[in-house]
Coordinates of C-alpha atoms and ligand atoms in Angstrom, one line a residue:
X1 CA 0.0 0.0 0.0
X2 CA 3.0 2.5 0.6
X3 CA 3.4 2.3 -2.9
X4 CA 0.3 2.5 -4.1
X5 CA -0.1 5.6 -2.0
X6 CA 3.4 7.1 -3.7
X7 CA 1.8 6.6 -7.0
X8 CA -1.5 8.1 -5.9
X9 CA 0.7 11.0 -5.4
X10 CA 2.8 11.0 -8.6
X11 CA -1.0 11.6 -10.0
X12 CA -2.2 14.8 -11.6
X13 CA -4.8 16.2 -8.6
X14 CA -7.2 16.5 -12.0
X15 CA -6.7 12.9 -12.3
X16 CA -5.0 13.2 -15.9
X17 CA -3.1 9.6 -15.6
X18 CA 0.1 9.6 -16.1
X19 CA 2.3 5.9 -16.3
X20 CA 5.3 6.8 -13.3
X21 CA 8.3 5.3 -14.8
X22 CA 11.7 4.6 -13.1
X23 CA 14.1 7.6 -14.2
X24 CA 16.8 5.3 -15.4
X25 CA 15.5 1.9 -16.7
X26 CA 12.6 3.5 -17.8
X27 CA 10.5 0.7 -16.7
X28 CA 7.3 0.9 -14.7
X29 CA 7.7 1.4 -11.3
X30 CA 5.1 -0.1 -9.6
X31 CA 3.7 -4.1 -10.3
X32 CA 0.7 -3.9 -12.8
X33 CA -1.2 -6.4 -11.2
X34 CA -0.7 -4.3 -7.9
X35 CA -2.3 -1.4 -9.8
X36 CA -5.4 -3.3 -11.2
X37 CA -6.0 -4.6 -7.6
X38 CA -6.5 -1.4 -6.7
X39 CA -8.5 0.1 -9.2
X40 CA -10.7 -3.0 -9.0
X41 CA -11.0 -2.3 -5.1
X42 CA -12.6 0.7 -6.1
X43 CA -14.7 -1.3 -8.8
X44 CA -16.4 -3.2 -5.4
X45 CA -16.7 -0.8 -3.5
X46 CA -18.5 1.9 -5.9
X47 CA -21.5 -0.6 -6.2
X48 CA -22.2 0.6 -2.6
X49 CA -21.7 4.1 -2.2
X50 CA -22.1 6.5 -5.7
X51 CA -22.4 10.3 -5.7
X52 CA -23.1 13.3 -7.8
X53 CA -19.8 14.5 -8.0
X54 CA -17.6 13.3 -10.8
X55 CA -14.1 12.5 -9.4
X56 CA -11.2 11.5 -11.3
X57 CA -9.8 7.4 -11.8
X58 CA -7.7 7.4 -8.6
X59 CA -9.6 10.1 -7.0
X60 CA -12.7 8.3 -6.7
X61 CA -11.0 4.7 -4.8
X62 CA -9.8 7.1 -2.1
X63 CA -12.6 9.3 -1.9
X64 CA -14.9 5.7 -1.1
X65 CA -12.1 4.1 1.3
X66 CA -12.4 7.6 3.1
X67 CA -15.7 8.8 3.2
X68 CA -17.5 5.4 3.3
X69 CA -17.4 5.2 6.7
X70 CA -19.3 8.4 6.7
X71 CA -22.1 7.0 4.3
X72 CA -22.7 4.1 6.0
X73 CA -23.5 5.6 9.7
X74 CA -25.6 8.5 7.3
X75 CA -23.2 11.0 8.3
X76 CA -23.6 12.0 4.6
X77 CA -25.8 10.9 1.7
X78 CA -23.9 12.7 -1.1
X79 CA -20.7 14.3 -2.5
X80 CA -21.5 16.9 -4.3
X81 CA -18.5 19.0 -5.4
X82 CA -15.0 19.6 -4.7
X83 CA -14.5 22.9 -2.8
X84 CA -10.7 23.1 -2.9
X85 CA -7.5 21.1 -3.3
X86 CA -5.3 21.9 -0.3
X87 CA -1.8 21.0 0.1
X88 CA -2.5 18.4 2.7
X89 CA -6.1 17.7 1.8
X90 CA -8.9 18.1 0.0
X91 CA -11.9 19.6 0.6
X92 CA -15.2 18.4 -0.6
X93 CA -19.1 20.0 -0.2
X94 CA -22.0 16.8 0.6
X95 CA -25.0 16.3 1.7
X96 CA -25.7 15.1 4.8
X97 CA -27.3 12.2 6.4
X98 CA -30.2 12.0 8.6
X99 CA -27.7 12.2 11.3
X100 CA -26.9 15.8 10.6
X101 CA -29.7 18.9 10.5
X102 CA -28.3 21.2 8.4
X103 CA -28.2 21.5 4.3
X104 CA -24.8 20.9 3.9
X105 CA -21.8 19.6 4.7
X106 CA -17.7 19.8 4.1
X107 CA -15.8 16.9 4.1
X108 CA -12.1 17.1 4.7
X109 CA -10.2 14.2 3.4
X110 CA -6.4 13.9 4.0
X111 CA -4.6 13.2 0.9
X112 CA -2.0 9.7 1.0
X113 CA 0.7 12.9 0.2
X114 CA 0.4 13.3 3.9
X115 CA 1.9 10.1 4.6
X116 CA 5.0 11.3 2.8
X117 CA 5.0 15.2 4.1
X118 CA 4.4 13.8 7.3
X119 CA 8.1 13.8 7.3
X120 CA 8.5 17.9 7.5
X121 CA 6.6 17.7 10.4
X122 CA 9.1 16.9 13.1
X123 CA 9.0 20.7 14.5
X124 CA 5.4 20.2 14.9
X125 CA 4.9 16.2 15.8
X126 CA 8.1 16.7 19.2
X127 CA 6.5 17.3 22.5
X128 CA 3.2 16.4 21.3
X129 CA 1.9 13.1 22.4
X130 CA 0.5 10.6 19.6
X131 CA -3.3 10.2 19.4
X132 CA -5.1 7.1 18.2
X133 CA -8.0 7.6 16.1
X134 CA -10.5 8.1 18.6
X135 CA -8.4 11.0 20.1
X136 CA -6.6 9.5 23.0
X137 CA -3.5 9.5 24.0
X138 CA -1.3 6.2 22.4
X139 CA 0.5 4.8 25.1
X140 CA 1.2 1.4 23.9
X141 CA 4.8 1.4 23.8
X142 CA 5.2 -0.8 20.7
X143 CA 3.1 1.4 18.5
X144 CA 4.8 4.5 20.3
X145 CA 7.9 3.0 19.0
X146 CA 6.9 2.1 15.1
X147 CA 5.7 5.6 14.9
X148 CA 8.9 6.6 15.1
X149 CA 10.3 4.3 12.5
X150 CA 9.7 4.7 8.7
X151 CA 7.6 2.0 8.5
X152 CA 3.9 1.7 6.9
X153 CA 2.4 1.1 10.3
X154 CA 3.9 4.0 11.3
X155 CA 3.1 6.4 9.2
X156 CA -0.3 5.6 9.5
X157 CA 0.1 6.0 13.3
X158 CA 1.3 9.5 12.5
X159 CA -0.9 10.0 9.8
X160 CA -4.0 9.4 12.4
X161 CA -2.2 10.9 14.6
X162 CA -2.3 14.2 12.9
X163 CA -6.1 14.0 12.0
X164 CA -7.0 13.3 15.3
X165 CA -5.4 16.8 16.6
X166 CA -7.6 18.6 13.9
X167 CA -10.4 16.9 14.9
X168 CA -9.6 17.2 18.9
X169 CA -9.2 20.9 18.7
X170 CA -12.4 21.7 16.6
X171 CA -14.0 19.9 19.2
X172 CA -12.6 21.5 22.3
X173 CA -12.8 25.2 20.3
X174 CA -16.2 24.8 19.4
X175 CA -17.4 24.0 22.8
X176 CA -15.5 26.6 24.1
X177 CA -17.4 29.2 21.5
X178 CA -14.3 30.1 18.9
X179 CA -15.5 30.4 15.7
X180 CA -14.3 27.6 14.1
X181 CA -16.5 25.1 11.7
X182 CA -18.7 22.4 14.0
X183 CA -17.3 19.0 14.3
X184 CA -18.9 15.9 13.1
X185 CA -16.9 13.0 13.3
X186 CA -13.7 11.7 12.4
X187 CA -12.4 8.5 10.0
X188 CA -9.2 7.0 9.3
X189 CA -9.0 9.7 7.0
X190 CA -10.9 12.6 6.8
X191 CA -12.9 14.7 9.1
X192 CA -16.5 16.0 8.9
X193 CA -17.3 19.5 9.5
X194 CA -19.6 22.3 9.2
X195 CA -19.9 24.2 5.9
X196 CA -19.0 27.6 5.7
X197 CA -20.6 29.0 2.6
X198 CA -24.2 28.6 0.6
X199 CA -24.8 26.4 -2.0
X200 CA -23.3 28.2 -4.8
X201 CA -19.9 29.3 -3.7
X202 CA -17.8 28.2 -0.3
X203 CA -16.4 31.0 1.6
X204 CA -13.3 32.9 0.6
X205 CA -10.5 33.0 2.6
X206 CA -9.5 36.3 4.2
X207 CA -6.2 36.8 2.3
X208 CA -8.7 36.9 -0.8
X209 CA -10.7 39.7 0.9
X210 CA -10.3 43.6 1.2
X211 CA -13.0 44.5 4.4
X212 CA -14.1 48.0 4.2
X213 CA -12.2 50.0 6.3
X214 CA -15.1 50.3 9.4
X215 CA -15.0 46.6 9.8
X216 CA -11.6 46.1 9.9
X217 CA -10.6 46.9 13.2
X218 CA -13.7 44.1 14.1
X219 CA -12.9 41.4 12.1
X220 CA -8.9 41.7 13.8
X221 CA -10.4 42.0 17.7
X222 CA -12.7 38.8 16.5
X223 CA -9.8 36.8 15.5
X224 CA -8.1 38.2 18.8
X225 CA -10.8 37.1 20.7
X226 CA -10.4 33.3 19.2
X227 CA -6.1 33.5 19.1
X228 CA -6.9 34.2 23.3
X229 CA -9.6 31.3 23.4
X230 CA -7.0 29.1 22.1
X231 CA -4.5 30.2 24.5
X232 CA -7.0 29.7 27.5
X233 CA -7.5 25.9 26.0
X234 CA -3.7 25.1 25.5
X235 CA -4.4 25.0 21.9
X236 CA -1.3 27.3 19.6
X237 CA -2.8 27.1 15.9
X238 CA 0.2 26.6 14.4
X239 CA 0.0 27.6 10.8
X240 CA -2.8 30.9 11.5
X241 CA -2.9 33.3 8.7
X242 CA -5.3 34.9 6.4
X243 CA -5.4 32.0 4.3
X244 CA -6.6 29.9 7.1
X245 CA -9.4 32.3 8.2
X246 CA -12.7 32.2 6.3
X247 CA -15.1 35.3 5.6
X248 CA -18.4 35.0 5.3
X249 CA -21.7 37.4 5.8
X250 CA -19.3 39.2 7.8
X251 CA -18.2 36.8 10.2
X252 CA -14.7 35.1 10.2
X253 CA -13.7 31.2 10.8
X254 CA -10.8 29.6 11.7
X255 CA -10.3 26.0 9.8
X256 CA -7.0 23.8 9.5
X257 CA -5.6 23.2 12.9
X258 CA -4.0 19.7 12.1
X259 CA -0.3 21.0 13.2
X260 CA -1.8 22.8 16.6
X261 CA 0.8 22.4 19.8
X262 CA 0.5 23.0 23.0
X263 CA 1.8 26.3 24.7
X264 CA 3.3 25.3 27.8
X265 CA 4.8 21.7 26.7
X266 CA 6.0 22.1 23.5
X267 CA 9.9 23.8 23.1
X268 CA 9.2 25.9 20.4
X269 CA 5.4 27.1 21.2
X270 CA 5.9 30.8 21.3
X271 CA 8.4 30.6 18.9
X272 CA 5.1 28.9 17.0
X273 CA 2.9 31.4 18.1
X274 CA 4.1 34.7 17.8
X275 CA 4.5 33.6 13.9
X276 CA 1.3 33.0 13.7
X277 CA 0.5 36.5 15.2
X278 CA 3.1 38.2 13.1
X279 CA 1.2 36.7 9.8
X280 CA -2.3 37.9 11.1
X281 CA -0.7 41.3 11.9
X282 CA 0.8 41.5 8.3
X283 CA -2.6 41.2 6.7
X284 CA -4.3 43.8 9.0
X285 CA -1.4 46.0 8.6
X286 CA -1.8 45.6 4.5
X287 CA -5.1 46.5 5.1
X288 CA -4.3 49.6 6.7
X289 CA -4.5 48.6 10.2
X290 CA -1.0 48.8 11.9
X291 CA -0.7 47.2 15.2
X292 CA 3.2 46.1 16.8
X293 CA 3.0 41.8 16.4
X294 CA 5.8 41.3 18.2
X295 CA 4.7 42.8 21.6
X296 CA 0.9 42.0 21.3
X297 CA 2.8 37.8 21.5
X298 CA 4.1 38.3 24.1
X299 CA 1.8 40.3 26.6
X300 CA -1.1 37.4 25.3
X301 CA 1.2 34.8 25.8
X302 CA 2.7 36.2 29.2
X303 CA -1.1 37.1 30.6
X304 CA -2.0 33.8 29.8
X305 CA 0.7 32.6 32.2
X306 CA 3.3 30.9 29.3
X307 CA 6.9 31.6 30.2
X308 CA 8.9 33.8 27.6
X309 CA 12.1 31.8 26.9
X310 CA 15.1 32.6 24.0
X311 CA 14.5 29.4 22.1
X312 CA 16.1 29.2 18.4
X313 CA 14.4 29.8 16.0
X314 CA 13.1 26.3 13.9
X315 CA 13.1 28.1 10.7
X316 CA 16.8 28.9 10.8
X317 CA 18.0 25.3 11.1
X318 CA 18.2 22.7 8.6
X319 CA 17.6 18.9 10.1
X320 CA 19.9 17.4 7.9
X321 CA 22.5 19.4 8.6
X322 CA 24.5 18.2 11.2
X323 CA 25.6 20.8 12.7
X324 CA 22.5 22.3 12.7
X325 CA 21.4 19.3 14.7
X326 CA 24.0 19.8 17.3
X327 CA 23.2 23.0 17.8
X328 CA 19.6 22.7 18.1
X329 CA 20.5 19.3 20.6
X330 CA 22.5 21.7 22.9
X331 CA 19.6 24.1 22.9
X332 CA 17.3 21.8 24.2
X333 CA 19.8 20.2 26.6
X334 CA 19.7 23.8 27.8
X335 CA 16.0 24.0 28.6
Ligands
LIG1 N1 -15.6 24.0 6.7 C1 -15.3 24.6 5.6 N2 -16.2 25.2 4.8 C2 -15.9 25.8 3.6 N3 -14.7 25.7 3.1 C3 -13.7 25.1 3.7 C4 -14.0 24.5 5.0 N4 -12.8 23.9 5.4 C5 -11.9 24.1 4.4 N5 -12.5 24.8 3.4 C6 -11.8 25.2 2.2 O1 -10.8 24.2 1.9 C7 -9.5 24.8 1.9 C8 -8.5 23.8 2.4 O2 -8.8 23.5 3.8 P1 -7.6 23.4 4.9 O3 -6.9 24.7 5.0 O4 -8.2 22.9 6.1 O5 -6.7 22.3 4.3 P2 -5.2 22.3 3.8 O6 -4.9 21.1 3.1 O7 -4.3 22.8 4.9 O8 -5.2 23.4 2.7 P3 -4.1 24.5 2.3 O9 -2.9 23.7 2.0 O10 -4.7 25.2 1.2 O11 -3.9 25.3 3.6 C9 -9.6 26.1 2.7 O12 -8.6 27.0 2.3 C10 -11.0 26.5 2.4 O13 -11.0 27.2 1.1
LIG2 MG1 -5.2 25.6 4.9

């Protein structure tokens, strides 16, 4: 399955099918009669489960290994478009089941890509404990220890692991009143969430957006108000910008919190955090509304009782460099 999952990657995301062939020998890389077996796993399984929207070959086997679950508890009756492609997933608008009461529905399913990035995302993944799909905390020691190895098993460890923070977080926000989409339920692989938008467009992201000038200074206190929610849950976003923050009708919502970490356990957490108020400050302050980022981080961060402390900065190093590794070693050694 790894490497059916690399070659699900080497695909076009519009599904234009392209035959992945060793560099060098210029042979095939992958076993055609691995590669029908898949495609006829999708053949079964689309007797069961079929939906308005037309995905591409390969698009369509994952999209029924990951939201099949959802079907069959009537989480969702229908797939009805993509909304967008992401980097780490997609995004698609359904219908829901009876078990839901509104109109619509997004789907987030993670693409098998992750399993491979999943690899950049050492910063994030240290000092975070690994959660199993149903949100807990792993502590069986051998699975602890395969998620640490490059093996299939555990990179789907991770790769739950991962989804299970977005999911954990929505949940904990949204109870706690941030504006962030509701929370459905999880699978191995994607995650079920309100729908921000109407039934002919999904709502922008703010970085698309220019907000006349009287509501700017609103929109910036409203995403204040959620940044210090967070804080007051242990939740750091992680990767907070204007291109994770939704408009609509005047309202904002935050959405993609897969990488979150936790201010007062992880090593780099303001580090994390005061990035991610620097990149909301640069799109007020390209709006015209000029605020100083670097000390509105710290006096959150301080009144919310996290402990300033001169960690390097993650950006600066390079893991494969070894000295870069040493250095970064004797830093935590430090701490
Ligand atoms: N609940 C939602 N309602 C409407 N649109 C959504 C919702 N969640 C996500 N989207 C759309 O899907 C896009 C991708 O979602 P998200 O940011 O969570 O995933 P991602 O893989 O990290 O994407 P990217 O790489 O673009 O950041 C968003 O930019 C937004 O346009
Ligand atoms: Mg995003």
């Amino acid at each position: 399955m790894d490497t059916l999952a690399e070659y699900y990657n080497n695909l076009d995301d519009e599904g234009q099918f392209e035959e992945i062939h060793h560099p060098r020998t210029n042979k095939p890389k992958l076993d055609p009669q691995a590669v029908q077996q898949f495609v006829q796993r999708q053949d079964n399984a689309r007797g069961t489960f079929s939906f308005t929207y037309r995905p591409a070959r390969f698009e369509e086997g994952w999209l029924l290994d990951s939201l099949g679950y959802f079907f069959e508890q009537r989480w969702i009756s229908d797939v009805l478009r993509k909304i967008k492609a992401g980097k780490e997933a997609s995004v698609y608008l359904c219908r829901p089941g009876d078990q839901v009461k509104s109109a619509l529905i997004a789907a987030k399913v993670f693409r098998p890509r992750m399993l491979r990035n999943l690899k950049n995302d050492q910063l994030y993944r240290q000092d975070r404990a690994v959660l199993d799909e149903n949100g807990h905390r792993i502590v069986d020691l051998g699975m602890l220890k395969a998620q640490h190895k490059r093996s299939v098993y555990g990179e789907q460890i991770r790769h739950q692991s991962w989804i299970a923070y977005e999911y954990q977080s929505l949940r904990v926000l949204h109870a706690s009143g941030a504006d962030v989409p509701q929370p459905y339920e999880m699978s191995e692989n994607a995650i079920l969430m309100g729908y921000i938008g109407d039934a002919v467009s999904a709502a922008p992201t703010l970085n698309t957006i220019t907000p006349d000038p009287r509501e700017l200074r609103r929109l910036y206190e409203r995403i204040l108000r959620n940044i210090e929610i967070m804080l007051a849950k242990g939740i750091v976003h992680g990767d907070l910008s204007a291109y994770n923050v939704l408009y609509w009708q005047g309202g904002i919502t935050l959405i993609d919190f897969p990488q979150v970490v936790s201010p007062a356990s992880h090593r780099s957490a303001y580090q994390i955090f005061s990035r991610d108020i620097k990149r909301v400050c640069e799109y007020f302050a390209r709006q015209g509304l000029h605020t100083d980022h670097a000390r509105l981080a710290a006096d959150l961060w301080t009144s919310y009782g996290f402990r300033l402390r001169p960690d390097v900065h993650p950006g600066r190093l390079d893991a494969d460099d070894p000295a870069d590794r040493q250095y970064w070693q004797k830093n935590q050694d430090e701490h």
